[in-house]
Amino acid sequence: MYVKKGGVPMLPTTAQLQDQLVHLIGARLLDPLEILLEDAAMVDGVRTAVRIRAAAWARDMLEADDRVAIGLIMRAVATLYPGDGPFDPPTDWWRTPMGRVVAWRVGHPTAERVSYPVAGAMLGITRQGVHDLVARGRLPRHPEGGVLPTAIRDRLRQEGHTRHA
């Protein structure tokens, strides 16, 4: 859930982000491997390693300098969301722990512009809220429509986007 405190969007806790990473890696990578190998015991050690490493990944995504955090985020997105086309998660994904961290650290990893609904999800506001920000000149509109993801990232950072309560 996208929590706000005093109108400032909140980043997830390290535990929330770790839980999502463990779930995603399990569902997208380890469960299919277990099915393919027909042996849960062969994957158990990797599951344990992922739980341990996910704590460090979550901490780095939230606390490391931009170079380290963005590199890790880009590797995670490329690994967990492979495809032939550009990364294009559903709008609700931006409200997840991973989505909130990606918006804060990167903006959108592959898009030059995002729609108002996606911008709203990234900012934790409504589509109408995005429209109002654009109309008042507080959020730059992309020349071809939508909003610049880097402007969303910059707004999250300048608003004092905080870690957690």
PDB file of C-alpha atoms in Angstrom:
ATOM      1  CA  MET A   1       0.000   0.000   0.000  1.00  0.00           C
ATOM      2  CA  TYR A   2       1.212   3.494  -0.829  1.00  0.00           C
ATOM      3  CA  VAL A   3       1.450   5.179   2.571  1.00  0.00           C
ATOM      4  CA  LYS A   4       1.814   8.926   3.040  1.00  0.00           C
ATOM      5  CA  LYS A   5       2.817  10.838   6.113  1.00  0.00           C
ATOM      6  CA  GLY A   6       2.102  14.552   6.143  1.00  0.00           C
ATOM      7  CA  GLY A   7       1.536  14.487   2.375  1.00  0.00           C
ATOM      8  CA  VAL A   8       5.040  13.131   1.701  1.00  0.00           C
ATOM      9  CA  PRO A   9       5.201   9.775  -0.134  1.00  0.00           C
ATOM     10  CA  MET A  10       6.903   7.095   1.877  1.00  0.00           C
ATOM     11  CA  LEU A  11       9.473   4.618   0.684  1.00  0.00           C
ATOM     12  CA  PRO A  12       9.037   1.028   1.800  1.00  0.00           C
ATOM     13  CA  THR A  13      10.924  -0.379   4.725  1.00  0.00           C
ATOM     14  CA  THR A  14      13.881  -2.621   4.020  1.00  0.00           C
ATOM     15  CA  ALA A  15      11.773  -5.592   5.174  1.00  0.00           C
ATOM     16  CA  GLN A  16       8.919  -4.737   2.782  1.00  0.00           C
ATOM     17  CA  LEU A  17      11.297  -4.461  -0.166  1.00  0.00           C
ATOM     18  CA  GLN A  18      13.135  -7.632   0.868  1.00  0.00           C
ATOM     19  CA  ASP A  19       9.838  -9.549   1.055  1.00  0.00           C
ATOM     20  CA  GLN A  20       8.857  -8.436  -2.436  1.00  0.00           C
ATOM     21  CA  LEU A  21      12.259  -9.339  -3.859  1.00  0.00           C
ATOM     22  CA  VAL A  22      12.142 -12.810  -2.264  1.00  0.00           C
ATOM     23  CA  HIS A  23       8.620 -13.344  -3.624  1.00  0.00           C
ATOM     24  CA  LEU A  24       9.485 -12.139  -7.140  1.00  0.00           C
ATOM     25  CA  ILE A  25      12.672 -14.176  -7.386  1.00  0.00           C
ATOM     26  CA  GLY A  26      10.846 -17.234  -6.086  1.00  0.00           C
ATOM     27  CA  ALA A  27       7.911 -16.894  -8.470  1.00  0.00           C
ATOM     28  CA  ARG A  28       9.838 -15.826 -11.567  1.00  0.00           C
ATOM     29  CA  LEU A  29      13.080 -17.763 -11.251  1.00  0.00           C
ATOM     30  CA  LEU A  30      13.157 -20.439  -8.567  1.00  0.00           C
ATOM     31  CA  ASP A  31       9.683 -21.981  -8.907  1.00  0.00           C
ATOM     32  CA  PRO A  32      10.175 -22.592 -12.657  1.00  0.00           C
ATOM     33  CA  LEU A  33      13.630 -24.038 -11.967  1.00  0.00           C
ATOM     34  CA  GLU A  34      12.174 -26.353  -9.328  1.00  0.00           C
ATOM     35  CA  ILE A  35       9.532 -27.518 -11.811  1.00  0.00           C
ATOM     36  CA  LEU A  36      12.120 -28.079 -14.520  1.00  0.00           C
ATOM     37  CA  LEU A  37      14.469 -30.023 -12.230  1.00  0.00           C
ATOM     38  CA  GLU A  38      11.592 -31.915 -10.581  1.00  0.00           C
ATOM     39  CA  ASP A  39      13.439 -31.600  -7.291  1.00  0.00           C
ATOM     40  CA  ALA A  40      12.638 -29.013  -4.616  1.00  0.00           C
ATOM     41  CA  ALA A  41      15.665 -30.007  -2.542  1.00  0.00           C
ATOM     42  CA  MET A  42      18.023 -28.926  -5.316  1.00  0.00           C
ATOM     43  CA  VAL A  43      16.626 -25.383  -5.168  1.00  0.00           C
ATOM     44  CA  ASP A  44      16.319 -25.081  -1.379  1.00  0.00           C
ATOM     45  CA  GLY A  45      19.886 -23.836  -0.946  1.00  0.00           C
ATOM     46  CA  VAL A  46      19.342 -21.168  -3.551  1.00  0.00           C
ATOM     47  CA  ARG A  47      16.117 -20.074  -1.837  1.00  0.00           C
ATOM     48  CA  THR A  48      18.031 -19.636   1.410  1.00  0.00           C
ATOM     49  CA  ALA A  49      20.765 -17.663  -0.358  1.00  0.00           C
ATOM     50  CA  VAL A  50      18.157 -15.433  -2.016  1.00  0.00           C
ATOM     51  CA  ARG A  51      16.519 -14.641   1.343  1.00  0.00           C
ATOM     52  CA  ILE A  52      19.885 -13.627   2.762  1.00  0.00           C
ATOM     53  CA  ARG A  53      21.000 -11.646  -0.297  1.00  0.00           C
ATOM     54  CA  ALA A  54      17.606  -9.947  -0.692  1.00  0.00           C
ATOM     55  CA  ALA A  55      18.143  -8.216   2.657  1.00  0.00           C
ATOM     56  CA  ALA A  56      21.399  -6.688   1.379  1.00  0.00           C
ATOM     57  CA  TRP A  57      19.849  -5.807  -1.989  1.00  0.00           C
ATOM     58  CA  ALA A  58      16.915  -4.071  -0.331  1.00  0.00           C
ATOM     59  CA  ARG A  59      19.231  -2.147   1.981  1.00  0.00           C
ATOM     60  CA  ASP A  60      21.428  -1.070  -0.951  1.00  0.00           C
ATOM     61  CA  MET A  61      18.447  -0.025  -3.068  1.00  0.00           C
ATOM     62  CA  LEU A  62      17.293   2.205  -0.233  1.00  0.00           C
ATOM     63  CA  GLU A  63      20.543   3.412   1.333  1.00  0.00           C
ATOM     64  CA  ALA A  64      23.507   3.081  -1.040  1.00  0.00           C
ATOM     65  CA  ASP A  65      24.679   5.900  -3.277  1.00  0.00           C
ATOM     66  CA  ASP A  66      22.881   6.333  -6.605  1.00  0.00           C
ATOM     67  CA  ARG A  67      25.524   4.524  -8.656  1.00  0.00           C
ATOM     68  CA  VAL A  68      25.294   1.351  -6.565  1.00  0.00           C
ATOM     69  CA  ALA A  69      21.517   1.494  -6.065  1.00  0.00           C
ATOM     70  CA  ILE A  70      20.659   2.237  -9.696  1.00  0.00           C
ATOM     71  CA  GLY A  71      23.004  -0.467 -10.978  1.00  0.00           C
ATOM     72  CA  LEU A  72      21.364  -3.000  -8.680  1.00  0.00           C
ATOM     73  CA  ILE A  73      17.865  -1.843  -9.602  1.00  0.00           C
ATOM     74  CA  MET A  74      18.599  -2.090 -13.320  1.00  0.00           C
ATOM     75  CA  ARG A  75      20.015  -5.626 -12.914  1.00  0.00           C
ATOM     76  CA  ALA A  76      16.972  -6.665 -10.872  1.00  0.00           C
ATOM     77  CA  VAL A  77      14.485  -5.202 -13.371  1.00  0.00           C
ATOM     78  CA  ALA A  78      16.288  -6.806 -16.338  1.00  0.00           C
ATOM     79  CA  THR A  79      16.425 -10.182 -14.570  1.00  0.00           C
ATOM     80  CA  LEU A  80      12.935 -10.250 -13.063  1.00  0.00           C
ATOM     81  CA  TYR A  81      11.069  -8.653 -15.986  1.00  0.00           C
ATOM     82  CA  PRO A  82      12.757  -9.957 -19.135  1.00  0.00           C
ATOM     83  CA  GLY A  83      11.121  -9.409 -22.469  1.00  0.00           C
ATOM     84  CA  ASP A  84      11.639  -8.517 -26.085  1.00  0.00           C
ATOM     85  CA  GLY A  85      10.151  -5.061 -25.604  1.00  0.00           C
ATOM     86  CA  PRO A  86      10.816  -2.238 -23.194  1.00  0.00           C
ATOM     87  CA  PHE A  87       9.959  -2.625 -19.513  1.00  0.00           C
ATOM     88  CA  ASP A  88       6.307  -1.624 -19.155  1.00  0.00           C
ATOM     89  CA  PRO A  89       4.834  -2.719 -15.822  1.00  0.00           C
ATOM     90  CA  PRO A  90       1.138  -2.320 -15.039  1.00  0.00           C
ATOM     91  CA  THR A  91       0.206   0.963 -13.371  1.00  0.00           C
ATOM     92  CA  ASP A  92      -0.369  -0.674  -9.980  1.00  0.00           C
ATOM     93  CA  TRP A  93       3.205  -2.016  -9.969  1.00  0.00           C
ATOM     94  CA  TRP A  94       4.440   1.509  -9.189  1.00  0.00           C
ATOM     95  CA  ARG A  95       2.634   1.299  -5.843  1.00  0.00           C
ATOM     96  CA  THR A  96       4.593  -1.805  -4.774  1.00  0.00           C
ATOM     97  CA  PRO A  97       7.764  -1.546  -2.679  1.00  0.00           C
ATOM     98  CA  MET A  98       9.948  -2.180  -5.744  1.00  0.00           C
ATOM     99  CA  GLY A  99       7.960   0.250  -7.876  1.00  0.00           C
ATOM    100  CA  ARG A 100       8.238   3.013  -5.282  1.00  0.00           C
ATOM    101  CA  VAL A 101      12.003   2.551  -4.995  1.00  0.00           C
ATOM    102  CA  VAL A 102      12.444   2.486  -8.787  1.00  0.00           C
ATOM    103  CA  ALA A 103      10.410   5.711  -9.164  1.00  0.00           C
ATOM    104  CA  TRP A 104      12.491   7.418  -6.449  1.00  0.00           C
ATOM    105  CA  ARG A 105      15.889   6.212  -7.688  1.00  0.00           C
ATOM    106  CA  VAL A 106      15.450   6.035 -11.465  1.00  0.00           C
ATOM    107  CA  GLY A 107      12.107   7.440 -12.560  1.00  0.00           C
ATOM    108  CA  HIS A 108      11.183   4.912 -15.241  1.00  0.00           C
ATOM    109  CA  PRO A 109      14.084   2.722 -16.379  1.00  0.00           C
ATOM    110  CA  THR A 110      13.151   2.598 -20.081  1.00  0.00           C
ATOM    111  CA  ALA A 111      10.504   5.206 -20.943  1.00  0.00           C
ATOM    112  CA  GLU A 112      11.107   8.731 -22.239  1.00  0.00           C
ATOM    113  CA  ARG A 113       7.602   9.653 -21.107  1.00  0.00           C
ATOM    114  CA  VAL A 114       4.824   8.112 -19.061  1.00  0.00           C
ATOM    115  CA  SER A 115       1.071   8.614 -19.103  1.00  0.00           C
ATOM    116  CA  TYR A 116      -0.704  10.669 -16.452  1.00  0.00           C
ATOM    117  CA  PRO A 117      -2.082   7.527 -14.735  1.00  0.00           C
ATOM    118  CA  VAL A 118       1.420   6.017 -14.544  1.00  0.00           C
ATOM    119  CA  ALA A 119       2.878   9.324 -13.358  1.00  0.00           C
ATOM    120  CA  GLY A 120       0.181   9.435 -10.680  1.00  0.00           C
ATOM    121  CA  ALA A 121       0.997   5.922  -9.523  1.00  0.00           C
ATOM    122  CA  MET A 122       4.706   6.781  -9.414  1.00  0.00           C
ATOM    123  CA  LEU A 123       3.997   9.916  -7.378  1.00  0.00           C
ATOM    124  CA  GLY A 124       1.330   8.364  -5.180  1.00  0.00           C
ATOM    125  CA  ILE A 125      -1.369  10.760  -6.388  1.00  0.00           C
ATOM    126  CA  THR A 126      -4.321  10.649  -8.780  1.00  0.00           C
ATOM    127  CA  ARG A 127      -4.233  11.229 -12.502  1.00  0.00           C
ATOM    128  CA  GLN A 128      -6.060  14.494 -11.839  1.00  0.00           C
ATOM    129  CA  GLY A 129      -3.328  15.462  -9.373  1.00  0.00           C
ATOM    130  CA  VAL A 130      -0.738  14.962 -12.134  1.00  0.00           C
ATOM    131  CA  HIS A 131      -2.843  17.053 -14.518  1.00  0.00           C
ATOM    132  CA  ASP A 132      -3.000  19.849 -11.936  1.00  0.00           C
ATOM    133  CA  LEU A 133       0.785  19.755 -11.393  1.00  0.00           C
ATOM    134  CA  VAL A 134       1.381  19.928 -15.157  1.00  0.00           C
ATOM    135  CA  ALA A 135      -1.160  22.765 -15.593  1.00  0.00           C
ATOM    136  CA  ARG A 136       0.520  24.787 -12.839  1.00  0.00           C
ATOM    137  CA  GLY A 137       3.974  24.203 -14.350  1.00  0.00           C
ATOM    138  CA  ARG A 138       5.187  22.151 -11.390  1.00  0.00           C
ATOM    139  CA  LEU A 139       5.712  19.012 -13.435  1.00  0.00           C
ATOM    140  CA  PRO A 140       7.029  19.302 -16.998  1.00  0.00           C
ATOM    141  CA  ARG A 141       4.938  17.781 -19.747  1.00  0.00           C
ATOM    142  CA  HIS A 142       6.691  15.782 -22.455  1.00  0.00           C
ATOM    143  CA  PRO A 143       6.313  17.483 -25.876  1.00  0.00           C
ATOM    144  CA  GLU A 144       4.513  14.398 -27.217  1.00  0.00           C
ATOM    145  CA  GLY A 145       2.242  14.043 -24.184  1.00  0.00           C
ATOM    146  CA  GLY A 146       2.606  12.502 -20.786  1.00  0.00           C
ATOM    147  CA  VAL A 147       5.273  13.364 -18.244  1.00  0.00           C
ATOM    148  CA  LEU A 148       9.058  13.017 -18.117  1.00  0.00           C
ATOM    149  CA  PRO A 149      10.031  10.159 -15.751  1.00  0.00           C
ATOM    150  CA  THR A 150      13.154  12.039 -14.665  1.00  0.00           C
ATOM    151  CA  ALA A 151      10.922  14.936 -13.580  1.00  0.00           C
ATOM    152  CA  ILE A 152       8.898  12.501 -11.467  1.00  0.00           C
ATOM    153  CA  ARG A 153      12.075  11.188  -9.861  1.00  0.00           C
ATOM    154  CA  ASP A 154      13.305  14.729  -9.224  1.00  0.00           C
ATOM    155  CA  ARG A 155       9.959  15.716  -7.703  1.00  0.00           C
ATOM    156  CA  LEU A 156       9.987  12.708  -5.376  1.00  0.00           C
ATOM    157  CA  ARG A 157      13.469  13.646  -4.243  1.00  0.00           C
ATOM    158  CA  GLN A 158      12.782  17.355  -3.782  1.00  0.00           C
ATOM    159  CA  GLU A 159       9.518  16.717  -1.916  1.00  0.00           C
ATOM    160  CA  GLY A 160      11.545  15.016   0.751  1.00  0.00           C
ATOM    161  CA  HIS A 161      10.477  11.486  -0.216  1.00  0.00           C
ATOM    162  CA  THR A 162      11.325   9.738   3.014  1.00  0.00           C
ATOM    163  CA  ARG A 163      12.285   6.197   3.851  1.00  0.00           C
ATOM    164  CA  HIS A 164       9.592   5.137   6.291  1.00  0.00           C
ATOM    165  CA  ALA A 165       7.752   6.125   9.430  1.00  0.00           C
TER     166      ALA A 165
END
